[in-house]
PDB file of C-alpha atoms in Angstrom:
ATOM      1  CA  UNK A 205       0.026  -0.123  -0.106  1.00  0.00           C
ATOM      2  CA  UNK A 206       1.349   3.543  -0.820  1.00  0.00           C
ATOM      3  CA  UNK A 207       1.330   6.445   1.066  1.00  0.00           C
ATOM      4  CA  UNK A 208      -1.841   8.435   0.679  1.00  0.00           C
ATOM      5  CA  UNK A 209      -1.589  11.054  -1.735  1.00  0.00           C
ATOM      6  CA  UNK A 210      -2.336  14.387   0.043  1.00  0.00           C
ATOM      7  CA  UNK A 211      -1.908  18.096  -0.815  1.00  0.00           C
ATOM      8  CA  UNK A 212       1.295  19.768   0.165  1.00  0.00           C
ATOM      9  CA  UNK A 213       1.460  20.771   3.998  1.00  0.00           C
ATOM     10  CA  UNK A 214       4.384  22.514   4.041  1.00  0.00           C
ATOM     11  CA  UNK A 215       6.508  25.159   2.193  1.00  0.00           C
ATOM     12  CA  UNK A 216       9.167  22.719   1.523  1.00  0.00           C
ATOM     13  CA  UNK A 217       6.329  20.533  -0.332  1.00  0.00           C
ATOM     14  CA  UNK A 218       5.073  23.225  -1.876  1.00  0.00           C
ATOM     15  CA  UNK A 219       8.007  24.170  -3.785  1.00  0.00           C
ATOM     16  CA  UNK A 220       8.968  20.435  -4.405  1.00  0.00           C
ATOM     17  CA  UNK A 221       5.692  20.028  -5.951  1.00  0.00           C
ATOM     18  CA  UNK A 222       5.752  22.899  -8.042  1.00  0.00           C
ATOM     19  CA  UNK A 223       9.638  21.917  -9.156  1.00  0.00           C
ATOM     20  CA  UNK A 224       8.100  18.621 -10.098  1.00  0.00           C
ATOM     21  CA  UNK A 225       5.497  20.588 -12.574  1.00  0.00           C
ATOM     22  CA  UNK A 226       7.825  22.839 -13.782  1.00  0.00           C
ATOM     23  CA  UNK A 227      10.109  19.706 -14.963  1.00  0.00           C
ATOM     24  CA  UNK A 228       7.449  17.480 -16.106  1.00  0.00           C
ATOM     25  CA  UNK A 229       6.278  20.372 -18.609  1.00  0.00           C
ATOM     26  CA  UNK A 230       9.842  20.913 -19.768  1.00  0.00           C
ATOM     27  CA  UNK A 231       9.742  17.364 -20.618  1.00  0.00           C
ATOM     28  CA  UNK A 232       6.302  17.135 -22.178  1.00  0.00           C
ATOM     29  CA  UNK A 233       7.613  20.054 -24.365  1.00  0.00           C
ATOM     30  CA  UNK A 234      10.648  18.129 -25.802  1.00  0.00           C
ATOM     31  CA  UNK A 235      13.235  19.033 -22.620  1.00  0.00           C
ATOM     32  CA  UNK A 236      15.856  16.504 -22.515  1.00  0.00           C
ATOM     33  CA  UNK A 237      16.355  15.233 -18.822  1.00  0.00           C
ATOM     34  CA  UNK A 238      17.360  11.355 -18.517  1.00  0.00           C
ATOM     35  CA  UNK A 239      14.836   9.871 -16.079  1.00  0.00           C
ATOM     36  CA  UNK A 240      17.551   8.737 -13.662  1.00  0.00           C
ATOM     37  CA  UNK A 241      18.272  12.407 -13.340  1.00  0.00           C
ATOM     38  CA  UNK A 242      15.260  13.767 -13.052  1.00  0.00           C
ATOM     39  CA  UNK A 243      14.302  13.718  -9.125  1.00  0.00           C
ATOM     40  CA  UNK A 244      17.687  15.439  -8.663  1.00  0.00           C
ATOM     41  CA  UNK A 245      16.695  18.301 -10.808  1.00  0.00           C
ATOM     42  CA  UNK A 246      13.376  18.629  -9.127  1.00  0.00           C
ATOM     43  CA  UNK A 247      14.864  18.469  -5.758  1.00  0.00           C
ATOM     44  CA  UNK A 248      17.466  21.302  -6.703  1.00  0.00           C
ATOM     45  CA  UNK A 249      14.868  23.414  -8.414  1.00  0.00           C
ATOM     46  CA  UNK A 250      12.897  22.930  -5.317  1.00  0.00           C
ATOM     47  CA  UNK A 251      15.547  24.193  -3.041  1.00  0.00           C
ATOM     48  CA  UNK A 252      16.226  27.061  -4.980  1.00  0.00           C
ATOM     49  CA  UNK A 253      12.603  27.885  -4.607  1.00  0.00           C
ATOM     50  CA  UNK A 254      12.475  27.436  -0.942  1.00  0.00           C
ATOM     51  CA  UNK A 255      15.641  29.384  -0.599  1.00  0.00           C
ATOM     52  CA  UNK A 256      14.054  32.244  -2.497  1.00  0.00           C
ATOM     53  CA  UNK A 257      10.646  31.924  -0.708  1.00  0.00           C
ATOM     54  CA  UNK A 258      12.740  31.922   2.833  1.00  0.00           C
ATOM     55  CA  UNK A 259      14.791  35.308   1.915  1.00  0.00           C
ATOM     56  CA  UNK A 260      11.750  36.949   1.238  1.00  0.00           C
ATOM     57  CA  UNK A 261       9.447  35.737   3.696  1.00  0.00           C
ATOM     58  CA  UNK A 262       7.111  33.741   1.592  1.00  0.00           C
ATOM     59  CA  UNK A 263       5.596  30.410   2.735  1.00  0.00           C
ATOM     60  CA  UNK A 264       2.850  27.893   2.070  1.00  0.00           C
ATOM     61  CA  UNK A 265       0.615  27.980  -1.038  1.00  0.00           C
ATOM     62  CA  UNK A 266       1.884  31.593  -1.588  1.00  0.00           C
ATOM     63  CA  UNK A 267       5.144  30.134  -3.251  1.00  0.00           C
ATOM     64  CA  UNK A 268       3.389  30.054  -6.384  1.00  0.00           C
ATOM     65  CA  UNK A 269       3.980  34.071  -6.748  1.00  0.00           C
ATOM     66  CA  UNK A 270       7.860  33.393  -6.647  1.00  0.00           C
ATOM     67  CA  UNK A 271       9.391  35.005  -9.859  1.00  0.00           C
ATOM     68  CA  UNK A 272      10.843  32.202 -12.119  1.00  0.00           C
ATOM     69  CA  UNK A 273      13.235  34.687 -14.030  1.00  0.00           C
ATOM     70  CA  UNK A 274      14.605  38.255 -13.051  1.00  0.00           C
ATOM     71  CA  UNK A 275      16.140  41.415 -14.746  1.00  0.00           C
ATOM     72  CA  UNK A 276      19.074  41.314 -12.341  1.00  0.00           C
ATOM     73  CA  UNK A 277      19.589  37.675 -11.249  1.00  0.00           C
ATOM     74  CA  UNK A 278      23.060  38.252 -10.033  1.00  0.00           C
ATOM     75  CA  UNK A 279      20.827  39.457  -7.143  1.00  0.00           C
ATOM     76  CA  UNK A 280      19.172  36.026  -6.653  1.00  0.00           C
ATOM     77  CA  UNK A 281      15.962  37.505  -6.748  1.00  0.00           C
ATOM     78  CA  UNK A 282      14.483  34.788  -8.688  1.00  0.00           C
ATOM     79  CA  UNK A 283      14.604  31.005  -8.791  1.00  0.00           C
ATOM     80  CA  UNK A 284      16.872  30.817 -11.725  1.00  0.00           C
ATOM     81  CA  UNK A 285      19.183  33.799  -9.916  1.00  0.00           C
ATOM     82  CA  UNK A 286      19.605  31.094  -7.039  1.00  0.00           C
ATOM     83  CA  UNK A 287      20.256  28.315  -9.124  1.00  0.00           C
ATOM     84  CA  UNK A 288      23.024  30.403 -10.919  1.00  0.00           C
ATOM     85  CA  UNK A 289      24.444  31.957  -8.005  1.00  0.00           C
ATOM     86  CA  UNK A 290      23.438  29.849  -4.687  1.00  0.00           C
ATOM     87  CA  UNK A 291      22.588  26.486  -5.566  1.00  0.00           C
ATOM     88  CA  UNK A 292      24.818  24.740  -2.848  1.00  0.00           C
ATOM     89  CA  UNK A 293      23.505  27.246  -0.208  1.00  0.00           C
ATOM     90  CA  UNK A 294      19.986  26.719  -1.336  1.00  0.00           C
ATOM     91  CA  UNK A 295      20.577  22.743  -0.950  1.00  0.00           C
ATOM     92  CA  UNK A 296      22.048  23.292   2.638  1.00  0.00           C
ATOM     93  CA  UNK A 297      19.356  25.061   3.989  1.00  0.00           C
ATOM     94  CA  UNK A 298      16.520  23.320   2.711  1.00  0.00           C
ATOM     95  CA  UNK A 299      14.571  21.039   4.771  1.00  0.00           C
ATOM     96  CA  UNK A 300      15.953  17.306   5.562  1.00  0.00           C
ATOM     97  CA  UNK A 301      12.574  15.853   4.860  1.00  0.00           C
ATOM     98  CA  UNK A 302      11.791  12.581   3.941  1.00  0.00           C
ATOM     99  CA  UNK A 303      10.711  13.430   0.637  1.00  0.00           C
ATOM    100  CA  UNK A 304      13.441  14.713  -1.363  1.00  0.00           C
ATOM    101  CA  UNK A 305      16.001  13.709   1.047  1.00  0.00           C
ATOM    102  CA  UNK A 306      17.953  10.774  -0.846  1.00  0.00           C
ATOM    103  CA  UNK A 307      18.420  13.301  -3.867  1.00  0.00           C
ATOM    104  CA  UNK A 308      19.358  16.029  -1.398  1.00  0.00           C
ATOM    105  CA  UNK A 309      22.078  13.983   0.128  1.00  0.00           C
ATOM    106  CA  UNK A 310      23.344  12.800  -3.333  1.00  0.00           C
ATOM    107  CA  UNK A 311      23.593  16.282  -4.807  1.00  0.00           C
ATOM    108  CA  UNK A 312      25.642  17.618  -1.909  1.00  0.00           C
ATOM    109  CA  UNK A 313      27.594  14.582  -1.994  1.00  0.00           C
ATOM    110  CA  UNK A 314      28.308  15.548  -5.654  1.00  0.00           C
ATOM    111  CA  UNK A 315      29.405  19.264  -5.528  1.00  0.00           C
ATOM    112  CA  UNK A 316      32.255  20.193  -7.385  1.00  0.00           C
ATOM    113  CA  UNK A 317      31.870  16.981  -9.696  1.00  0.00           C
ATOM    114  CA  UNK A 318      30.140  16.720 -13.159  1.00  0.00           C
ATOM    115  CA  UNK A 319      27.291  15.096 -11.764  1.00  0.00           C
ATOM    116  CA  UNK A 320      26.297  18.304  -9.789  1.00  0.00           C
ATOM    117  CA  UNK A 321      27.323  20.653 -12.472  1.00  0.00           C
ATOM    118  CA  UNK A 322      24.873  18.697 -15.074  1.00  0.00           C
ATOM    119  CA  UNK A 323      21.940  18.922 -12.721  1.00  0.00           C
ATOM    120  CA  UNK A 324      22.432  22.486 -11.936  1.00  0.00           C
ATOM    121  CA  UNK A 325      22.575  22.991 -15.855  1.00  0.00           C
ATOM    122  CA  UNK A 326      19.718  21.192 -16.389  1.00  0.00           C
ATOM    123  CA  UNK A 327      17.607  22.971 -13.604  1.00  0.00           C
ATOM    124  CA  UNK A 328      18.734  26.373 -15.231  1.00  0.00           C
ATOM    125  CA  UNK A 329      17.632  25.214 -18.554  1.00  0.00           C
ATOM    126  CA  UNK A 330      14.093  23.963 -17.330  1.00  0.00           C
ATOM    127  CA  UNK A 331      13.381  27.640 -15.930  1.00  0.00           C
ATOM    128  CA  UNK A 332      15.054  29.052 -18.909  1.00  0.00           C
ATOM    129  CA  UNK A 333      12.659  27.006 -20.941  1.00  0.00           C
ATOM    130  CA  UNK A 334       9.378  28.374 -19.140  1.00  0.00           C
ATOM    131  CA  UNK A 335      10.541  31.792 -19.634  1.00  0.00           C
ATOM    132  CA  UNK A 336      11.058  31.559 -23.198  1.00  0.00           C
ATOM    133  CA  UNK A 337       7.867  30.000 -23.703  1.00  0.00           C
ATOM    134  CA  UNK A 338       6.174  32.704 -21.422  1.00  0.00           C
ATOM    135  CA  UNK A 339       7.704  35.892 -23.852  1.00  0.00           C
ATOM    136  CA  UNK A 340       5.920  34.278 -26.417  1.00  0.00           C
ATOM    137  CA  UNK A 341       2.628  35.552 -24.587  1.00  0.00           C
ATOM    138  CA  UNK A 342       4.140  38.726 -23.307  1.00  0.00           C
ATOM    139  CA  UNK A 343       5.387  37.677 -19.901  1.00  0.00           C
ATOM    140  CA  UNK A 344       9.098  38.596 -19.589  1.00  0.00           C
ATOM    141  CA  UNK A 345       9.644  37.395 -16.087  1.00  0.00           C
ATOM    142  CA  UNK A 346       6.875  34.785 -15.050  1.00  0.00           C
ATOM    143  CA  UNK A 347       6.037  33.469 -11.933  1.00  0.00           C
ATOM    144  CA  UNK A 348       5.021  29.723 -10.906  1.00  0.00           C
ATOM    145  CA  UNK A 349       1.853  30.617 -10.949  1.00  0.00           C
ATOM    146  CA  UNK A 350       1.968  32.458 -14.199  1.00  0.00           C
ATOM    147  CA  UNK A 351       3.172  28.994 -15.752  1.00  0.00           C
ATOM    148  CA  UNK A 352       0.292  26.795 -14.123  1.00  0.00           C
ATOM    149  CA  UNK A 353      -2.100  27.051 -17.286  1.00  0.00           C
ATOM    150  CA  UNK A 354       0.781  26.110 -19.558  1.00  0.00           C
ATOM    151  CA  UNK A 355       2.006  23.124 -16.939  1.00  0.00           C
ATOM    152  CA  UNK A 356      -1.648  21.659 -16.208  1.00  0.00           C
ATOM    153  CA  UNK A 357      -1.891  20.875 -19.632  1.00  0.00           C
ATOM    154  CA  UNK A 358      -4.927  18.736 -20.464  1.00  0.00           C
ATOM    155  CA  UNK A 359      -5.527  18.508 -16.533  1.00  0.00           C
ATOM    156  CA  UNK A 360      -7.690  20.767 -14.957  1.00  0.00           C
ATOM    157  CA  UNK A 361      -6.355  23.988 -14.069  1.00  0.00           C
ATOM    158  CA  UNK A 362      -6.324  25.582 -10.300  1.00  0.00           C
ATOM    159  CA  UNK A 363      -5.452  28.406  -8.554  1.00  0.00           C
ATOM    160  CA  UNK A 364      -2.183  26.843  -7.174  1.00  0.00           C
ATOM    161  CA  UNK A 365       0.351  24.432  -8.652  1.00  0.00           C
ATOM    162  CA  UNK A 366      -0.660  21.244  -7.028  1.00  0.00           C
ATOM    163  CA  UNK A 367       1.776  18.364  -8.132  1.00  0.00           C
ATOM    164  CA  UNK A 368       1.025  14.903  -6.931  1.00  0.00           C
ATOM    165  CA  UNK A 369       3.859  13.139  -8.837  1.00  0.00           C
ATOM    166  CA  UNK A 370       6.388  14.137  -6.284  1.00  0.00           C
ATOM    167  CA  UNK A 371       4.700  11.825  -3.765  1.00  0.00           C
ATOM    168  CA  UNK A 372       2.939   9.377  -6.390  1.00  0.00           C
ATOM    169  CA  UNK A 373       6.626   8.152  -7.353  1.00  0.00           C
ATOM    170  CA  UNK A 374       7.726   7.382  -4.029  1.00  0.00           C
ATOM    171  CA  UNK A 375       6.485   4.614  -1.560  1.00  0.00           C
ATOM    172  CA  UNK A 376       7.368   4.688   2.149  1.00  0.00           C
ATOM    173  CA  UNK A 377       7.520   1.748   4.825  1.00  0.00           C
ATOM    174  CA  UNK A 378       8.109   3.430   8.490  1.00  0.00           C
ATOM    175  CA  UNK A 379       7.998   1.371  11.929  1.00  0.00           C
ATOM    176  CA  UNK A 380       8.698   2.148  15.405  1.00  0.00           C
ATOM    177  CA  UNK A 381      10.076  -1.318  15.643  1.00  0.00           C
ATOM    178  CA  UNK A 382      12.861  -3.077  13.834  1.00  0.00           C
ATOM    179  CA  UNK A 383      12.882  -3.818  10.168  1.00  0.00           C
ATOM    180  CA  UNK A 384      14.459  -7.542   9.505  1.00  0.00           C
ATOM    181  CA  UNK A 385      15.748  -8.791   6.574  1.00  0.00           C
ATOM    182  CA  UNK A 386      14.840 -12.630   6.643  1.00  0.00           C
ATOM    183  CA  UNK A 387      16.633 -15.614   5.038  1.00  0.00           C
ATOM    184  CA  UNK A 388      15.944 -19.043   4.384  1.00  0.00           C
ATOM    185  CA  UNK A 389      12.129 -18.948   5.320  1.00  0.00           C
ATOM    186  CA  UNK A 390      12.511 -17.362   8.374  1.00  0.00           C
ATOM    187  CA  UNK A 391      15.204 -19.451   9.753  1.00  0.00           C
ATOM    188  CA  UNK A 392      17.491 -16.471  10.327  1.00  0.00           C
ATOM    189  CA  UNK A 393      17.232 -12.856  10.297  1.00  0.00           C
ATOM    190  CA  UNK A 394      19.468  -9.776  10.211  1.00  0.00           C
ATOM    191  CA  UNK A 395      18.148  -6.026  11.213  1.00  0.00           C
ATOM    192  CA  UNK A 396      18.320  -3.156   8.657  1.00  0.00           C
ATOM    193  CA  UNK A 397      20.529  -0.453  10.410  1.00  0.00           C
ATOM    194  CA  UNK A 398      21.759   3.298   9.625  1.00  0.00           C
ATOM    195  CA  UNK A 399      24.998   2.682   8.649  1.00  0.00           C
ATOM    196  CA  UNK A 400      26.032   6.400   9.833  1.00  0.00           C
ATOM    197  CA  UNK A 401      24.686   6.255  13.433  1.00  0.00           C
ATOM    198  CA  UNK A 402      23.583   2.647  13.673  1.00  0.00           C
ATOM    199  CA  UNK A 403      20.143   3.153  14.640  1.00  0.00           C
ATOM    200  CA  UNK A 404      17.908   0.167  14.098  1.00  0.00           C
ATOM    201  CA  UNK A 405      14.604   1.377  15.095  1.00  0.00           C
ATOM    202  CA  UNK A 406      12.156   3.841  13.799  1.00  0.00           C
ATOM    203  CA  UNK A 407      13.583   3.571  10.459  1.00  0.00           C
ATOM    204  CA  UNK A 408      11.850   4.615   6.983  1.00  0.00           C
ATOM    205  CA  UNK A 409      12.339   2.833   3.904  1.00  0.00           C
ATOM    206  CA  UNK A 410      12.105   5.169   0.830  1.00  0.00           C
ATOM    207  CA  UNK A 411      11.290   3.185  -2.459  1.00  0.00           C
ATOM    208  CA  UNK A 412      11.448   5.110  -5.751  1.00  0.00           C
ATOM    209  CA  UNK A 413       9.688   2.836  -8.414  1.00  0.00           C
ATOM    210  CA  UNK A 414      11.382   5.124 -11.177  1.00  0.00           C
ATOM    211  CA  UNK A 415      14.592   4.699 -10.239  1.00  0.00           C
ATOM    212  CA  UNK A 416      14.666   1.197  -8.647  1.00  0.00           C
ATOM    213  CA  UNK A 417      16.550   2.821  -5.573  1.00  0.00           C
ATOM    214  CA  UNK A 418      15.769   1.717  -1.932  1.00  0.00           C
ATOM    215  CA  UNK A 419      17.125   4.379   0.578  1.00  0.00           C
ATOM    216  CA  UNK A 420      17.204   3.836   4.715  1.00  0.00           C
ATOM    217  CA  UNK A 421      16.341   6.969   6.322  1.00  0.00           C
ATOM    218  CA  UNK A 422      16.715   7.296  10.255  1.00  0.00           C
ATOM    219  CA  UNK A 423      15.416   9.190  13.251  1.00  0.00           C
ATOM    220  CA  UNK A 424      18.222  11.546  12.866  1.00  0.00           C
ATOM    221  CA  UNK A 425      17.406  11.687   9.035  1.00  0.00           C
ATOM    222  CA  UNK A 426      20.550   9.980   8.079  1.00  0.00           C
ATOM    223  CA  UNK A 427      20.019   8.665   4.230  1.00  0.00           C
ATOM    224  CA  UNK A 428      21.733   5.778   3.481  1.00  0.00           C
ATOM    225  CA  UNK A 429      21.439   2.421   1.436  1.00  0.00           C
ATOM    226  CA  UNK A 430      21.218  -1.239   2.296  1.00  0.00           C
ATOM    227  CA  UNK A 431      22.328  -3.653  -0.459  1.00  0.00           C
ATOM    228  CA  UNK A 432      19.922  -6.449   0.589  1.00  0.00           C
ATOM    229  CA  UNK A 433      17.211  -4.136   0.084  1.00  0.00           C
ATOM    230  CA  UNK A 434      15.913  -4.166  -3.700  1.00  0.00           C
ATOM    231  CA  UNK A 435      12.707  -2.380  -5.032  1.00  0.00           C
ATOM    232  CA  UNK A 436      10.699  -5.580  -5.262  1.00  0.00           C
ATOM    233  CA  UNK A 437      11.319  -6.843  -1.844  1.00  0.00           C
ATOM    234  CA  UNK A 438      10.582  -3.723  -0.089  1.00  0.00           C
ATOM    235  CA  UNK A 439       7.510  -2.760  -2.734  1.00  0.00           C
ATOM    236  CA  UNK A 440       6.124  -6.468  -1.509  1.00  0.00           C
ATOM    237  CA  UNK A 441       6.629  -5.777   1.861  1.00  0.00           C
ATOM    238  CA  UNK A 442       5.124  -1.865   1.785  1.00  0.00           C
ATOM    239  CA  UNK A 443       1.953  -3.904   0.243  1.00  0.00           C
ATOM    240  CA  UNK A 444       1.757  -6.415   3.020  1.00  0.00           C
ATOM    241  CA  UNK A 445       2.491  -4.093   6.097  1.00  0.00           C
ATOM    242  CA  UNK A 446       1.336  -0.721   4.789  1.00  0.00           C
ATOM    243  CA  UNK A 447       2.692   2.579   4.882  1.00  0.00           C
ATOM    244  CA  UNK A 448       3.466   2.761   8.496  1.00  0.00           C
ATOM    245  CA  UNK A 449       3.694  -0.040  11.228  1.00  0.00           C
ATOM    246  CA  UNK A 450       4.066   0.207  15.192  1.00  0.00           C
ATOM    247  CA  UNK A 451       5.825  -3.393  15.398  1.00  0.00           C
ATOM    248  CA  UNK A 452       8.838  -5.047  13.579  1.00  0.00           C
ATOM    249  CA  UNK A 453       8.799  -5.878  10.016  1.00  0.00           C
ATOM    250  CA  UNK A 454      10.105  -8.369   8.208  1.00  0.00           C
ATOM    251  CA  UNK A 455      11.297  -8.278   4.595  1.00  0.00           C
ATOM    252  CA  UNK A 456      12.000 -11.542   2.907  1.00  0.00           C
ATOM    253  CA  UNK A 457      15.408 -11.876   1.085  1.00  0.00           C
TER     254      UNK A 457
END
């Protein structure tokens, strides 16, 4: 069972949701982003939007009013300006939330490498694509809200950008007990642990069906991976246990 879809609840979720929709539109209009890279590009744009929102005291659904581009982007008063000049800082100050945590860690670890540079270039290209499209309708510096009619496409247009794909793409399993990897039909078992702090209770498994990745998130928000946990076995465990449980959970290896 996947986690119930719901509207964004926090400023970070609104920013991440808007970023996801911006990237989806870019792809539908012929933009080129590898599917494996898309989650990182979404999180990077979301972090830029969150950083901009924080700097001008905007929160919740009001992030739809954030400008995507601006007349003087050296001052970082637009999403593209933040991406160009303060992408690292935006990632460092974004909330350490389960939603997007794995991609945030990947980007921070990749800073200074081609992986990070490619993600930032792709994020800037997404925003630039939206700006070029808006210029055709007389909007030189569009906001996220200005782009809503184009982004929703064939879907019903709303007053705010409400993106479900970011959550629809991911499945979660959280327990207050221990997650056990079971071998030989139950004859032996070993716990899943956070490899950074060794926590073994209260873990969350985050399964991304698109990338095939599984991440382990501990109560201290460390995000790690366990090579024993494949996407198939974790999805099976989620379907059996539900999105959350109060006791130990067994995962058949």
